[in-house]
Coordinates of C-alpha atoms in Angstrom, one line a residue:
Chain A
X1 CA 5.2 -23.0 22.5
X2 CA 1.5 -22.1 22.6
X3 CA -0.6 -19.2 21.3
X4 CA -0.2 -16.0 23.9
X5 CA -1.1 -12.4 23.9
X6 CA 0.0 -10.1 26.7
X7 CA -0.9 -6.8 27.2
X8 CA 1.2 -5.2 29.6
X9 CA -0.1 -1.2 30.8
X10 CA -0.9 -1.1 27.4
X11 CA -2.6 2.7 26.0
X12 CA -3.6 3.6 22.9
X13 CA -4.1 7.5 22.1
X14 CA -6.0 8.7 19.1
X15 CA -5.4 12.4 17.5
X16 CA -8.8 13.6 16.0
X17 CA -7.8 16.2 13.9
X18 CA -10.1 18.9 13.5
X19 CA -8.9 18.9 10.3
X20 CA -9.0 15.8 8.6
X21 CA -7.1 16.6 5.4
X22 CA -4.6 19.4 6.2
X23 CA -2.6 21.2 3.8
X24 CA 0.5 23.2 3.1
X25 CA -1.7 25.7 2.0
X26 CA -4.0 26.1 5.0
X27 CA -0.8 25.3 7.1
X28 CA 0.9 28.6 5.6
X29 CA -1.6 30.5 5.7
X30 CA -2.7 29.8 9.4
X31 CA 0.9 30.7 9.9
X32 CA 0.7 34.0 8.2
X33 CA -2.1 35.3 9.9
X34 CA -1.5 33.7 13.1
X35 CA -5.0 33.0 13.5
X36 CA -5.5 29.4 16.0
X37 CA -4.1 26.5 14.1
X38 CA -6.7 24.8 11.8
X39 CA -4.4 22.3 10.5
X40 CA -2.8 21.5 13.6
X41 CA -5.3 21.5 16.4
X42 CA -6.6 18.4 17.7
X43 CA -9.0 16.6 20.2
X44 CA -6.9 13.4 22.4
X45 CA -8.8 10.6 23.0
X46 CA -7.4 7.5 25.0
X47 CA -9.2 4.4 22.9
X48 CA -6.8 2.3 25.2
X49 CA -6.5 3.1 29.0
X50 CA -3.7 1.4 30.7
X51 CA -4.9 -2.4 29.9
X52 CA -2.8 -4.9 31.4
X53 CA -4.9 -8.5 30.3
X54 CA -3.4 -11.6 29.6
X55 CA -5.1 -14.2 26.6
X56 CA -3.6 -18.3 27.0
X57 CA -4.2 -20.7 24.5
X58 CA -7.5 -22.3 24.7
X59 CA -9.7 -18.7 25.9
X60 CA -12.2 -18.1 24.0
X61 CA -12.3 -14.2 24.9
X62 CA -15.7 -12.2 24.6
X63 CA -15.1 -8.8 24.5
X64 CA -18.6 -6.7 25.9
X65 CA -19.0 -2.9 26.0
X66 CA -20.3 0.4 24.5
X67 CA -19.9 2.1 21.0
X68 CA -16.5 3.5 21.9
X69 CA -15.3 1.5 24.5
X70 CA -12.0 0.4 22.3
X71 CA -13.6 -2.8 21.5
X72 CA -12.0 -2.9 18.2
X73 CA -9.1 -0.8 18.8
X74 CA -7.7 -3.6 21.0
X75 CA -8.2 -5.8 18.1
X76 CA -6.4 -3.8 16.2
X77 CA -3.8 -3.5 18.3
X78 CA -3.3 -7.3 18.4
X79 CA -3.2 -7.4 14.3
X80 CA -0.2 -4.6 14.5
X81 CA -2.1 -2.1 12.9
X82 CA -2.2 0.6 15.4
X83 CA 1.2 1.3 16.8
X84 CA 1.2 1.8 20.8
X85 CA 1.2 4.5 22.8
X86 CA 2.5 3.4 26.0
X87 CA 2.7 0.1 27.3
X88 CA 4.2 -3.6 25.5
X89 CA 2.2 -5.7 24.1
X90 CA 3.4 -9.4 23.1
X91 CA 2.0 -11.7 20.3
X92 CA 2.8 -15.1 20.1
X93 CA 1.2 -17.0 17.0
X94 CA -0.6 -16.4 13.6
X95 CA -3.2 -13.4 13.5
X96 CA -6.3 -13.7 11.6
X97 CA -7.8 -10.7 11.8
X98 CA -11.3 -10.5 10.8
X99 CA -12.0 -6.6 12.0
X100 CA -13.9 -5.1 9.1
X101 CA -16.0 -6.8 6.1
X102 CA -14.0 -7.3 3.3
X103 CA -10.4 -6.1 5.0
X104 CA -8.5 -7.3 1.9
X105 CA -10.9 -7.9 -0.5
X106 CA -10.5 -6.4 -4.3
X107 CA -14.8 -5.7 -5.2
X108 CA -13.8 -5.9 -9.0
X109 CA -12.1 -9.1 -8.7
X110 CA -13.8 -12.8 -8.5
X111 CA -14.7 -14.4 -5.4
X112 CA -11.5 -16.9 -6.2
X113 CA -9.2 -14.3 -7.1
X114 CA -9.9 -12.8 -3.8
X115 CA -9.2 -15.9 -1.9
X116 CA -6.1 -15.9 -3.2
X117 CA -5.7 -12.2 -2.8
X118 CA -7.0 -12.0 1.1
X119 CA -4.5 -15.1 1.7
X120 CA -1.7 -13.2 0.1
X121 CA -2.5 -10.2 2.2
X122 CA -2.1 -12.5 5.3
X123 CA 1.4 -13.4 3.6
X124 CA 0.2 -16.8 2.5
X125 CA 1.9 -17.9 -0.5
X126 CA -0.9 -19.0 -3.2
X127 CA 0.2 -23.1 -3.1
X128 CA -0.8 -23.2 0.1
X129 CA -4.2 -21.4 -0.5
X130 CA -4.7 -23.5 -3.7
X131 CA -5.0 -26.5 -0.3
X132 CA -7.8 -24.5 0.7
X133 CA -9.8 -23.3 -1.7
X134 CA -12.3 -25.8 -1.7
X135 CA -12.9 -26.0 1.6
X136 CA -13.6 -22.4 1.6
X137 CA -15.9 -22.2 -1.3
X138 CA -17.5 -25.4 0.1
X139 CA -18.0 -24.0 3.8
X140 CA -19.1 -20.5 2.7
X141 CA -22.0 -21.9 -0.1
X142 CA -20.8 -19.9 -2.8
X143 CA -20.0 -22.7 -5.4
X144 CA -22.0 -20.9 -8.4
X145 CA -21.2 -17.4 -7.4
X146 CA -17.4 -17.8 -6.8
X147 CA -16.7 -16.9 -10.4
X148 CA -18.2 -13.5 -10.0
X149 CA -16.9 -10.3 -9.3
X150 CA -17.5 -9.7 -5.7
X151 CA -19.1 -6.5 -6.1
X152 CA -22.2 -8.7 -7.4
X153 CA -22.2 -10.3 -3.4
X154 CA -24.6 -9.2 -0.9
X155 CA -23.4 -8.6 2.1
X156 CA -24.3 -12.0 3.4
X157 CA -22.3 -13.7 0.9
X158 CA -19.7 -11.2 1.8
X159 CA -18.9 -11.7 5.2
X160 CA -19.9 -15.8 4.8
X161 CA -16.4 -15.7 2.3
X162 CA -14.2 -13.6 4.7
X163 CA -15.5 -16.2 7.5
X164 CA -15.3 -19.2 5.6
X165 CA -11.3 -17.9 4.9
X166 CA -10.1 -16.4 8.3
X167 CA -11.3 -20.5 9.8
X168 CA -10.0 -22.0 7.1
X169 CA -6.6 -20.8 7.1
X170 CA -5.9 -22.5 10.7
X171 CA -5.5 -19.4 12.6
X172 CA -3.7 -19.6 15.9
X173 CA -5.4 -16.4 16.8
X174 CA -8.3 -15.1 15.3
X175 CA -9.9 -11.9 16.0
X176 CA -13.9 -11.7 14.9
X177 CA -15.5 -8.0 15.1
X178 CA -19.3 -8.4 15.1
X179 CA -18.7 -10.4 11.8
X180 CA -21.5 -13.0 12.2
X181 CA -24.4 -10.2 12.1
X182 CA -24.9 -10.0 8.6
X183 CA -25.5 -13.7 8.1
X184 CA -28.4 -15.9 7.6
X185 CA -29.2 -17.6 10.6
X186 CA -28.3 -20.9 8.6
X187 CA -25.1 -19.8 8.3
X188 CA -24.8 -18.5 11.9
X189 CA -25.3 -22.1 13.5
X190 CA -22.8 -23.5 11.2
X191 CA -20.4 -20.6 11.8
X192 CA -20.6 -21.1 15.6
X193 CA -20.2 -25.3 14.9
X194 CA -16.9 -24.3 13.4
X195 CA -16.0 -22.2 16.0
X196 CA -16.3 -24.3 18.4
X197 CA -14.6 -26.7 16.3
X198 CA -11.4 -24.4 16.6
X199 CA -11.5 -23.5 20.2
X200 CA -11.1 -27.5 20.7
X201 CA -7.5 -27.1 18.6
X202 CA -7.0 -24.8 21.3
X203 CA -6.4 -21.6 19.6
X204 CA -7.1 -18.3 20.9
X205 CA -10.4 -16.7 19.7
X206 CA -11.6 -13.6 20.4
X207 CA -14.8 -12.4 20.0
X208 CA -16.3 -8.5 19.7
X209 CA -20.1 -9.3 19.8
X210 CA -23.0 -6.7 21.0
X211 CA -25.7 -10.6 20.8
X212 CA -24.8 -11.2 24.5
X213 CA -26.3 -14.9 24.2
X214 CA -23.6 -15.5 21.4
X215 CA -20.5 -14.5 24.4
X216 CA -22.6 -16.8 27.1
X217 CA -22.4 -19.7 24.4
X218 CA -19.4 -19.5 22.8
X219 CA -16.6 -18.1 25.0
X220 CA -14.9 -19.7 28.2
X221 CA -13.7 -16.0 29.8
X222 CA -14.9 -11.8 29.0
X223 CA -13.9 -8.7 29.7
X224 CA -15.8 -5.8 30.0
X225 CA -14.5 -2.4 28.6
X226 CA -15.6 0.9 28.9
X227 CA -13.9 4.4 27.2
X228 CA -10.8 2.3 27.0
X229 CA -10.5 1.4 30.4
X230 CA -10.6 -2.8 31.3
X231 CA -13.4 -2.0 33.9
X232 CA -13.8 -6.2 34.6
X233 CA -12.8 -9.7 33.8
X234 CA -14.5 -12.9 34.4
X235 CA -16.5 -15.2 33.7
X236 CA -19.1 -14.6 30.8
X237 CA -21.9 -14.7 32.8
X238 CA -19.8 -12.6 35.4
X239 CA -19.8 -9.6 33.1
X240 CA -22.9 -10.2 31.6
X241 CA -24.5 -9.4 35.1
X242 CA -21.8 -6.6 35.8
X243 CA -22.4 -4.8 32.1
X244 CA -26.6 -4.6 32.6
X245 CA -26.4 -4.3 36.6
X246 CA -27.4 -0.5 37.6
X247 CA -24.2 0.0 38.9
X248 CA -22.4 -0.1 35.0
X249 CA -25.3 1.3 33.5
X250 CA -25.3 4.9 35.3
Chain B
X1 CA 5.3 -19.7 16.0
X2 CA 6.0 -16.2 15.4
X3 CA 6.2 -13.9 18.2
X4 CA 6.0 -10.1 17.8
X5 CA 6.3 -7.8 20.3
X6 CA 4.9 -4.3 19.8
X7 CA 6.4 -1.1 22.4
X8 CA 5.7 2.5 22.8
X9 CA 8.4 3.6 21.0
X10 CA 10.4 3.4 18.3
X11 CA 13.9 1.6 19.4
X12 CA 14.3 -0.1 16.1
X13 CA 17.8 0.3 14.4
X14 CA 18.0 1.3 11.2
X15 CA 19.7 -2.0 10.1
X16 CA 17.0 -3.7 11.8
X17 CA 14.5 -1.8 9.7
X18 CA 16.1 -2.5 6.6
X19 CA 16.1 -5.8 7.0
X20 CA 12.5 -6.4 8.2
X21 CA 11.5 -4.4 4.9
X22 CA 13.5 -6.7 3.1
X23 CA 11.6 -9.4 4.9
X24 CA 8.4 -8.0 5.0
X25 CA 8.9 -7.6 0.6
X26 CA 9.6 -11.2 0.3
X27 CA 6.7 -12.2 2.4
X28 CA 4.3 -10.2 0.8
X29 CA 5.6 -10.7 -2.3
X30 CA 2.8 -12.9 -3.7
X31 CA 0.1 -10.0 -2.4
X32 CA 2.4 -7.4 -4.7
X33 CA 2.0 -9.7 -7.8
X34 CA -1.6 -10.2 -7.0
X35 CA -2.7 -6.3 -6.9
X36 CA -0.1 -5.3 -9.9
X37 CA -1.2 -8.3 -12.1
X38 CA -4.7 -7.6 -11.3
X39 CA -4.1 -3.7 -12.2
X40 CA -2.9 -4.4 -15.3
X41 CA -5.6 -6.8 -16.4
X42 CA -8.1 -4.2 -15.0
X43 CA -7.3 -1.7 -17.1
X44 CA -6.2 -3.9 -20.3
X45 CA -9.6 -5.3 -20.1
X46 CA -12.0 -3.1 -20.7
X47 CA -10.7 -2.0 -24.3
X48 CA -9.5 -4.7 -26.9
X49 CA -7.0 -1.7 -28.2
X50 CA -5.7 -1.5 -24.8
X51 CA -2.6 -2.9 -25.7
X52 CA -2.7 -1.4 -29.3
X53 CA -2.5 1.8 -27.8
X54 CA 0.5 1.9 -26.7
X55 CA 1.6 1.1 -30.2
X56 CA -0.3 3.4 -31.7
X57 CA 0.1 6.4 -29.0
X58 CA 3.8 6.9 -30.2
X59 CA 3.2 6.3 -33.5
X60 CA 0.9 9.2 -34.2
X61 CA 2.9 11.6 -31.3
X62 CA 5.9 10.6 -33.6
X63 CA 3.6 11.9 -36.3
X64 CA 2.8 15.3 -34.7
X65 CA 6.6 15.8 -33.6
X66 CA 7.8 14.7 -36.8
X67 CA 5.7 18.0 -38.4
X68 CA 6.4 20.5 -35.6
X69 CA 10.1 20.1 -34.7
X70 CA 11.2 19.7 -38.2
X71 CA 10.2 23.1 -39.3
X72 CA 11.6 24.0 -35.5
X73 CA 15.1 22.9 -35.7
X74 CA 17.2 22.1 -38.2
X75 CA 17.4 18.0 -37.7
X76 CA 16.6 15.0 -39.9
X77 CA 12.9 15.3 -38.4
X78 CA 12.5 11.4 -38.3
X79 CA 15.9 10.3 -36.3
X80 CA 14.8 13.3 -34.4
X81 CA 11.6 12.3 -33.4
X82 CA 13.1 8.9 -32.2
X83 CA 15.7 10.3 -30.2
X84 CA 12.6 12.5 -28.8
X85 CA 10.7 9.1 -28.1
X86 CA 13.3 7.6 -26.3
X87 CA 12.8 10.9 -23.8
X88 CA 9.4 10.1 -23.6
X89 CA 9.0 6.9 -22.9
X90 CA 11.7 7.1 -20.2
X91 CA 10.2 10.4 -19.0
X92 CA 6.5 9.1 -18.6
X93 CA 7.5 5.9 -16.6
X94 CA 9.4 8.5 -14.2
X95 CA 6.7 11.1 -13.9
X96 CA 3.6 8.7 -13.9
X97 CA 5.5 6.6 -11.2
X98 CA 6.3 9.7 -9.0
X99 CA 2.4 11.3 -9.8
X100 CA 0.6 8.2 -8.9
X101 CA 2.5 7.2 -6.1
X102 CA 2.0 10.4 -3.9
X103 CA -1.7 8.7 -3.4
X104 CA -0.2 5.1 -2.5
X105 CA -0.8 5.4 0.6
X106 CA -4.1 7.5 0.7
X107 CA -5.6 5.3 -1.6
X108 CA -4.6 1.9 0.7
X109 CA -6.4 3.8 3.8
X110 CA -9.0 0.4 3.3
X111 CA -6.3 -1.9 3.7
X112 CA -4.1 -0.4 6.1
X113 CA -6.8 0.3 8.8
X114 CA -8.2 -3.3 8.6
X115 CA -5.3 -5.4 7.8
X116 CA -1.7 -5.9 9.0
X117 CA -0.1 -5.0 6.1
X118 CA 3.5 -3.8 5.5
X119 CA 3.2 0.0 4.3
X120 CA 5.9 -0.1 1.9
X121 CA 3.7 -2.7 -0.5
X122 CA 1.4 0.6 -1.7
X123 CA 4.5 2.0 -2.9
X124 CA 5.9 -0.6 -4.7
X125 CA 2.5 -1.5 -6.2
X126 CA 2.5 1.6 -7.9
X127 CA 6.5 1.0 -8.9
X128 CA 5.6 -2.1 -10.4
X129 CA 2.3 -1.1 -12.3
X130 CA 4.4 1.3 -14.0
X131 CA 7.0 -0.7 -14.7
X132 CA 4.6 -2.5 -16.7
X133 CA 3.4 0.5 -18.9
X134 CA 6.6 1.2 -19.4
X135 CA 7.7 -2.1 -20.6
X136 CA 4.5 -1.4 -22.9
X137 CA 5.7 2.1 -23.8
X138 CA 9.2 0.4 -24.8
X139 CA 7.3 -1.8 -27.2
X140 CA 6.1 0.6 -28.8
X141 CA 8.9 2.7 -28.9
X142 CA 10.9 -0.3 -30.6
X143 CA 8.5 -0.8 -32.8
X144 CA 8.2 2.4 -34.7
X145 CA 11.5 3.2 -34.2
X146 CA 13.0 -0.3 -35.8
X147 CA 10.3 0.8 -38.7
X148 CA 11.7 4.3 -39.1
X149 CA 15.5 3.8 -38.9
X150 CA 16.7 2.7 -35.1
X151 CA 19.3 0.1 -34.9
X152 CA 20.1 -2.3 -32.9
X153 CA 23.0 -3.0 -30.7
X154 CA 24.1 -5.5 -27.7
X155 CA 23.5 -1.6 -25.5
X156 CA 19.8 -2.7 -25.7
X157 CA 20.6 -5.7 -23.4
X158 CA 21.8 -3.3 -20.5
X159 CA 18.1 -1.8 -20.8
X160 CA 17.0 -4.1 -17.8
X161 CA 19.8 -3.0 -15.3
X162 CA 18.7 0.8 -16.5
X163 CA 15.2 0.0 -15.9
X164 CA 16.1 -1.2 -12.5
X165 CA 18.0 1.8 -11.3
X166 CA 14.8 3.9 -12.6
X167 CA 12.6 1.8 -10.6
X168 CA 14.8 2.6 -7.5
X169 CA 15.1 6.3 -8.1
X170 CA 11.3 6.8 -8.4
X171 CA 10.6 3.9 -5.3
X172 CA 12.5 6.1 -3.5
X173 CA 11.0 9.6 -4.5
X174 CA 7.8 7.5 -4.2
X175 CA 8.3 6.7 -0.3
X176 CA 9.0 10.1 0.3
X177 CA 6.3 12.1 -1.3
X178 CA 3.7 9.4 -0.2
X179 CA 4.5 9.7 3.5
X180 CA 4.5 13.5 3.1
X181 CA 1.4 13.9 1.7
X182 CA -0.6 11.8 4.3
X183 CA -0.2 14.6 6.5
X184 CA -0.3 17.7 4.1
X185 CA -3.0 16.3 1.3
X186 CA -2.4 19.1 -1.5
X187 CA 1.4 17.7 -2.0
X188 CA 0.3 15.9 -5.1
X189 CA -0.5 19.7 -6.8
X190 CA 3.2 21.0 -5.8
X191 CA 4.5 17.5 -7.3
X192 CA 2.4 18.1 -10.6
X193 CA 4.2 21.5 -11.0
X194 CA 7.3 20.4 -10.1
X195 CA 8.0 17.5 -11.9
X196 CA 6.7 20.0 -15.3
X197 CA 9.5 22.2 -14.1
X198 CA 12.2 19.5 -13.8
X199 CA 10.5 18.1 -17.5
X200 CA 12.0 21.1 -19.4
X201 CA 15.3 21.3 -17.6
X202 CA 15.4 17.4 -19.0
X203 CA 16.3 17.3 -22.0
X204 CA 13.6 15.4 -23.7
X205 CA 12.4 17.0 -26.7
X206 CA 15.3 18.6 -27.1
X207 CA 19.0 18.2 -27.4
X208 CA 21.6 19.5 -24.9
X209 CA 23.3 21.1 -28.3
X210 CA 20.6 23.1 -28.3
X211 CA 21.1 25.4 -25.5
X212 CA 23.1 28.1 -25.0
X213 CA 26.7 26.8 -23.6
X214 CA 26.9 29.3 -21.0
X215 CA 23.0 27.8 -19.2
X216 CA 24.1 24.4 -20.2
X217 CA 25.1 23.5 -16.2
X218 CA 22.1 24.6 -15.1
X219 CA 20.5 20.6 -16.8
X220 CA 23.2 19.4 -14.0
X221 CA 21.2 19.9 -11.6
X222 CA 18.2 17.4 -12.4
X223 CA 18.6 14.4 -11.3
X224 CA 16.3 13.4 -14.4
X225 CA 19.3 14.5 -16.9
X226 CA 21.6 11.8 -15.4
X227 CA 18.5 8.7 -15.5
X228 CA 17.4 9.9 -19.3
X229 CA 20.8 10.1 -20.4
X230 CA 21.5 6.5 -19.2
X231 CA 18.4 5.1 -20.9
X232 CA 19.6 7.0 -24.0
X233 CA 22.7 6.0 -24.2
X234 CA 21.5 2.4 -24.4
X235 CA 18.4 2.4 -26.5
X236 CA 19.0 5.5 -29.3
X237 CA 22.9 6.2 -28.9
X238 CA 24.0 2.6 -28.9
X239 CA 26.8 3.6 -27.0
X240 CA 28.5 2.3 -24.0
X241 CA 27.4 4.8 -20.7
X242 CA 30.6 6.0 -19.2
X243 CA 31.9 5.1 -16.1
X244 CA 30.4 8.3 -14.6
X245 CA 27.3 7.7 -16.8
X246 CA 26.8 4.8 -14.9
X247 CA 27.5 5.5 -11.7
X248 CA 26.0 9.3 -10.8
X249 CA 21.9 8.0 -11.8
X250 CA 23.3 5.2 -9.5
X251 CA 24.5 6.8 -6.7
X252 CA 21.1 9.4 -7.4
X253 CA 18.7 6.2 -7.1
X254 CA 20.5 4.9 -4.0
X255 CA 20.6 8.1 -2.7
X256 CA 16.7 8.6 -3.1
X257 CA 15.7 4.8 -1.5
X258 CA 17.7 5.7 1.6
X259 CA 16.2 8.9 2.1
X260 CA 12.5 7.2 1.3
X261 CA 13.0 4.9 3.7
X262 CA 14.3 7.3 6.5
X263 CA 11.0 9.3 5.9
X264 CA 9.1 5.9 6.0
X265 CA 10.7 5.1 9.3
X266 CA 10.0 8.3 10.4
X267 CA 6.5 8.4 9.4
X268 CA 5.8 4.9 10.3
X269 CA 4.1 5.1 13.9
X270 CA 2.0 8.0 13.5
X271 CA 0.9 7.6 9.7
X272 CA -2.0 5.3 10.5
X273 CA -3.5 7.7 12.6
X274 CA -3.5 10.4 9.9
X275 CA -5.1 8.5 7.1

């Protein structure tokens, strides 16, 4: 059996509430003077649209489009963290989700402490982390600062720690959101090396990237989304020319 | 591999849920004693009296009640006070469990929207990091009271099982109020109130003797007369709970984590979206 994800007609509605913390109190009231519902009322926005898409093992998926286009709602969708809407989605194999900078990470804790931590978050038992460790302090650079509370870490150091343990872990999925931005472009080269490096264990990797060179180089297949809807899938050099022709633009 | 498959609705039996909570406990399980454990050294660290305190916490609010309730009732003020401690501790591990757990879940919004993480972990965080303080708070209250006149018995032994049907009871509460107050945030003041309401129809710093025979029943009607009354039994009475003793904070605590997980279940799809 082989990694798979399968979206099948697949929507994702958000709610924005007008009111982002409601309460009894407003609720009650509202109700008493039967004035429009502040606590209830709220704006519907489809951040999925019906996606029916279909990732094998071995695609290296680049995922181009707008702010807004449900870029990483989709890869939040594949981590289980936003229940459906409408639709069936399948998952076959272990998620790595690297969505957000420091998903997992305790800021008061040492860098160590938070391997162990971000490892137990991905229900990884702490022997098997204590395998890893030094390969992930090695990989990310941070030999003299991984006794340090993390809160010390720039943002570089950051995101090269969450890298080093999302690859490390031998993910059969991993998801990366716009994650190799804040790095130096040392560690960008030897991020992509590893990268490519995984796709060859024939993993699934997707990839949410607004540096279109980085899709061209690193993935084998893209999809092109725009206000949830999958407007195109192809080749990456396919959507490339479909996301800046005239016709996507207006 | 594992495969998960994620629909549009919730068709998920209830035996199906409690066993993938089961599961999903046991596989985070290392997470849970990561957060607690680091918790505890978080907030033990930053004074060296940290753990003194809660020595010396009861030790002068022995003090205090010593002075006030012996000019207040007519009772050997010190056996008093112990019997009063026993309240206490038992009654802060409920109440801080309960206060701090409405926010579990607002306060794991950063892990929740980024990670895959099983929502019923935030609750049991909280469970646990109070189960610690009160194991602390027991210390304490075994300490001053084996100095001022409590004796020991082979009750204190049970204290573990009553400690676990606590920890249910407040899990429990704990699931339901921190589902609740995702989507109406000002729960947590209502709880506040509450639980001081509940507090005086505990008895606590008082005895049951105390009160007029003919309100007496109304104390029948806290749940928290049935789980202080078990602890009591075993750590100040030295006495046996009766069958019944046993078996209504039971039934209470199992009572509470079935209803906390319906609400959980209920909640479950659309919380995310609230946070």
């Amino acid at each position: 059996m082989s990694a798979l994800i399968d979206f099948d007609q697949v929507s994702l509605r958000f709610r924005i509430y007008h009111n982002r913390t409601p309460s009894i109190k407003e609720t009650v009231l509202d109700w008493l003077s039967q004035r429009q519902k502040r606590a209830t009322g709220y704006t519907e926005i489809y951040a999925l649209n019906q996606i029916s898409l279909t990732i094998k093992s071995g695609d290296r998926l680049g995922i181009i489009g707008r702010n807004g286009a449900g870029k990483s709602t989709l890869l939040k969708a594949i981590a289980g963290i936003y229940p459906l809407h409408a639709g069936q989605l399948l998952v076959r194999g272990r998620v790595s989700p690297l969505i957000e900078m420091g998903a997992g990470f305790n800021p008061e804790l040492s860098g160590r402490r938070n391997i162990y931590l971000n490892g137990a978050m991905l229900g990884i038992a702490p022997e098997a982390m204590a395998e890893h460790e030094a390969e992930i302090v090695e990989f990310a650079e941070l030999a003299e600062f991984i006794d340090m509370p993390l809160k010390y870490y720039s943002s570089g150091m950051y995101s090269r720690l969450a890298f080093s343990i999302a690859t490390t872990i031998q993910p059969e999925i991993l998801l990366l959101d716009e994650l190799l931005s804040t790095g130096d472009s040392h560690f960008v080269s030897k991020a992509t090396a590893r990268m490519r490096q995984l796709f060859s264990s024939s993993h699934i990797v997707i990839l949410v990237s607004h540096t279109m060179p980085q899709i061209l180089d690193l993935c084998n297949t893209a999809i092109v989304l725009h206000k949830g809807k999958l407007l195109m899938q192809g080749t990456p050099a396919e959507c490339n020319a479909f996301y800046t022709s005239e016709a996507f633009v207006n | 591999m594992i495969t998960r498959t994620y629909g549009a609705t919730d068709n998920e039996t209830w035996w199906a849920y409690v066993k993938r909570t089961g599961d999903d406990i046991v596989k985070y399980r290392h997470a849970l004693k990561n957060i607690v454990t680091s918790m505890v050294q978080q907030r033990y660290r930053r004074s060296f009296f940290g753990v003194l305190w809660s020595f010396f916490n009861p030790l002068l609010n022995l003090a205090i009640m010593t002075v006030v309730f012996s000019l207040m009732f007519s009772q050997d003020p010190l056996k008093f006070s112990i019997y009063q401690m026993s309240g206490i501790v038992t009654w802060t591990f409920l109440s801080a469990s309960i206060n701090s757990g409405t926010q579990a879940f607002i306060h794991a919004e950063g892990y929740l929207k980024k990670l895959y993480v099983p929502k019923i972990l935030f609750p049991l965080v909280t469970i646990c990091n109070e189960l610690v303080n009160f194991f602390f708070g027991l210390l304490g209250y075994y300490s001053i009271g084996l100095i001022f006149g409590l004796h020991l018995s082979r009750t204190h032994l049970l204290l573990p099982v009553a400690m676990l049907v606590l920890a249910i009871f407040s899990l429990g509460i704990t699931l339901i109020l921190s589902s609740i107050t995702v989507y109406f945030r000002d729960i947590s003041h209502f709880v506040q109130v509450i639980l001081q309401g509940f507090m005086w129809f505990t008895p606590i710093y008082f005895k049951l003797d105390f009160i007029p025979e003919a309100s007496r029943h109304l104390f029948s009607y806290s749940p928290f007369y049935y789980l202080v009354t078990l602890m009591r039994r075993l750590i100040y009475d030295n006495q046996f709970p009766s069958l019944a003793e046993w078996l209504i904070p039971i039934g209470i605590a199992l009572f509470s984590l079935i209803l906390g997980l319906w609400v959980l279940k209920k909640c479950e799809r659309t919380l995310i979206y609230r946070l």
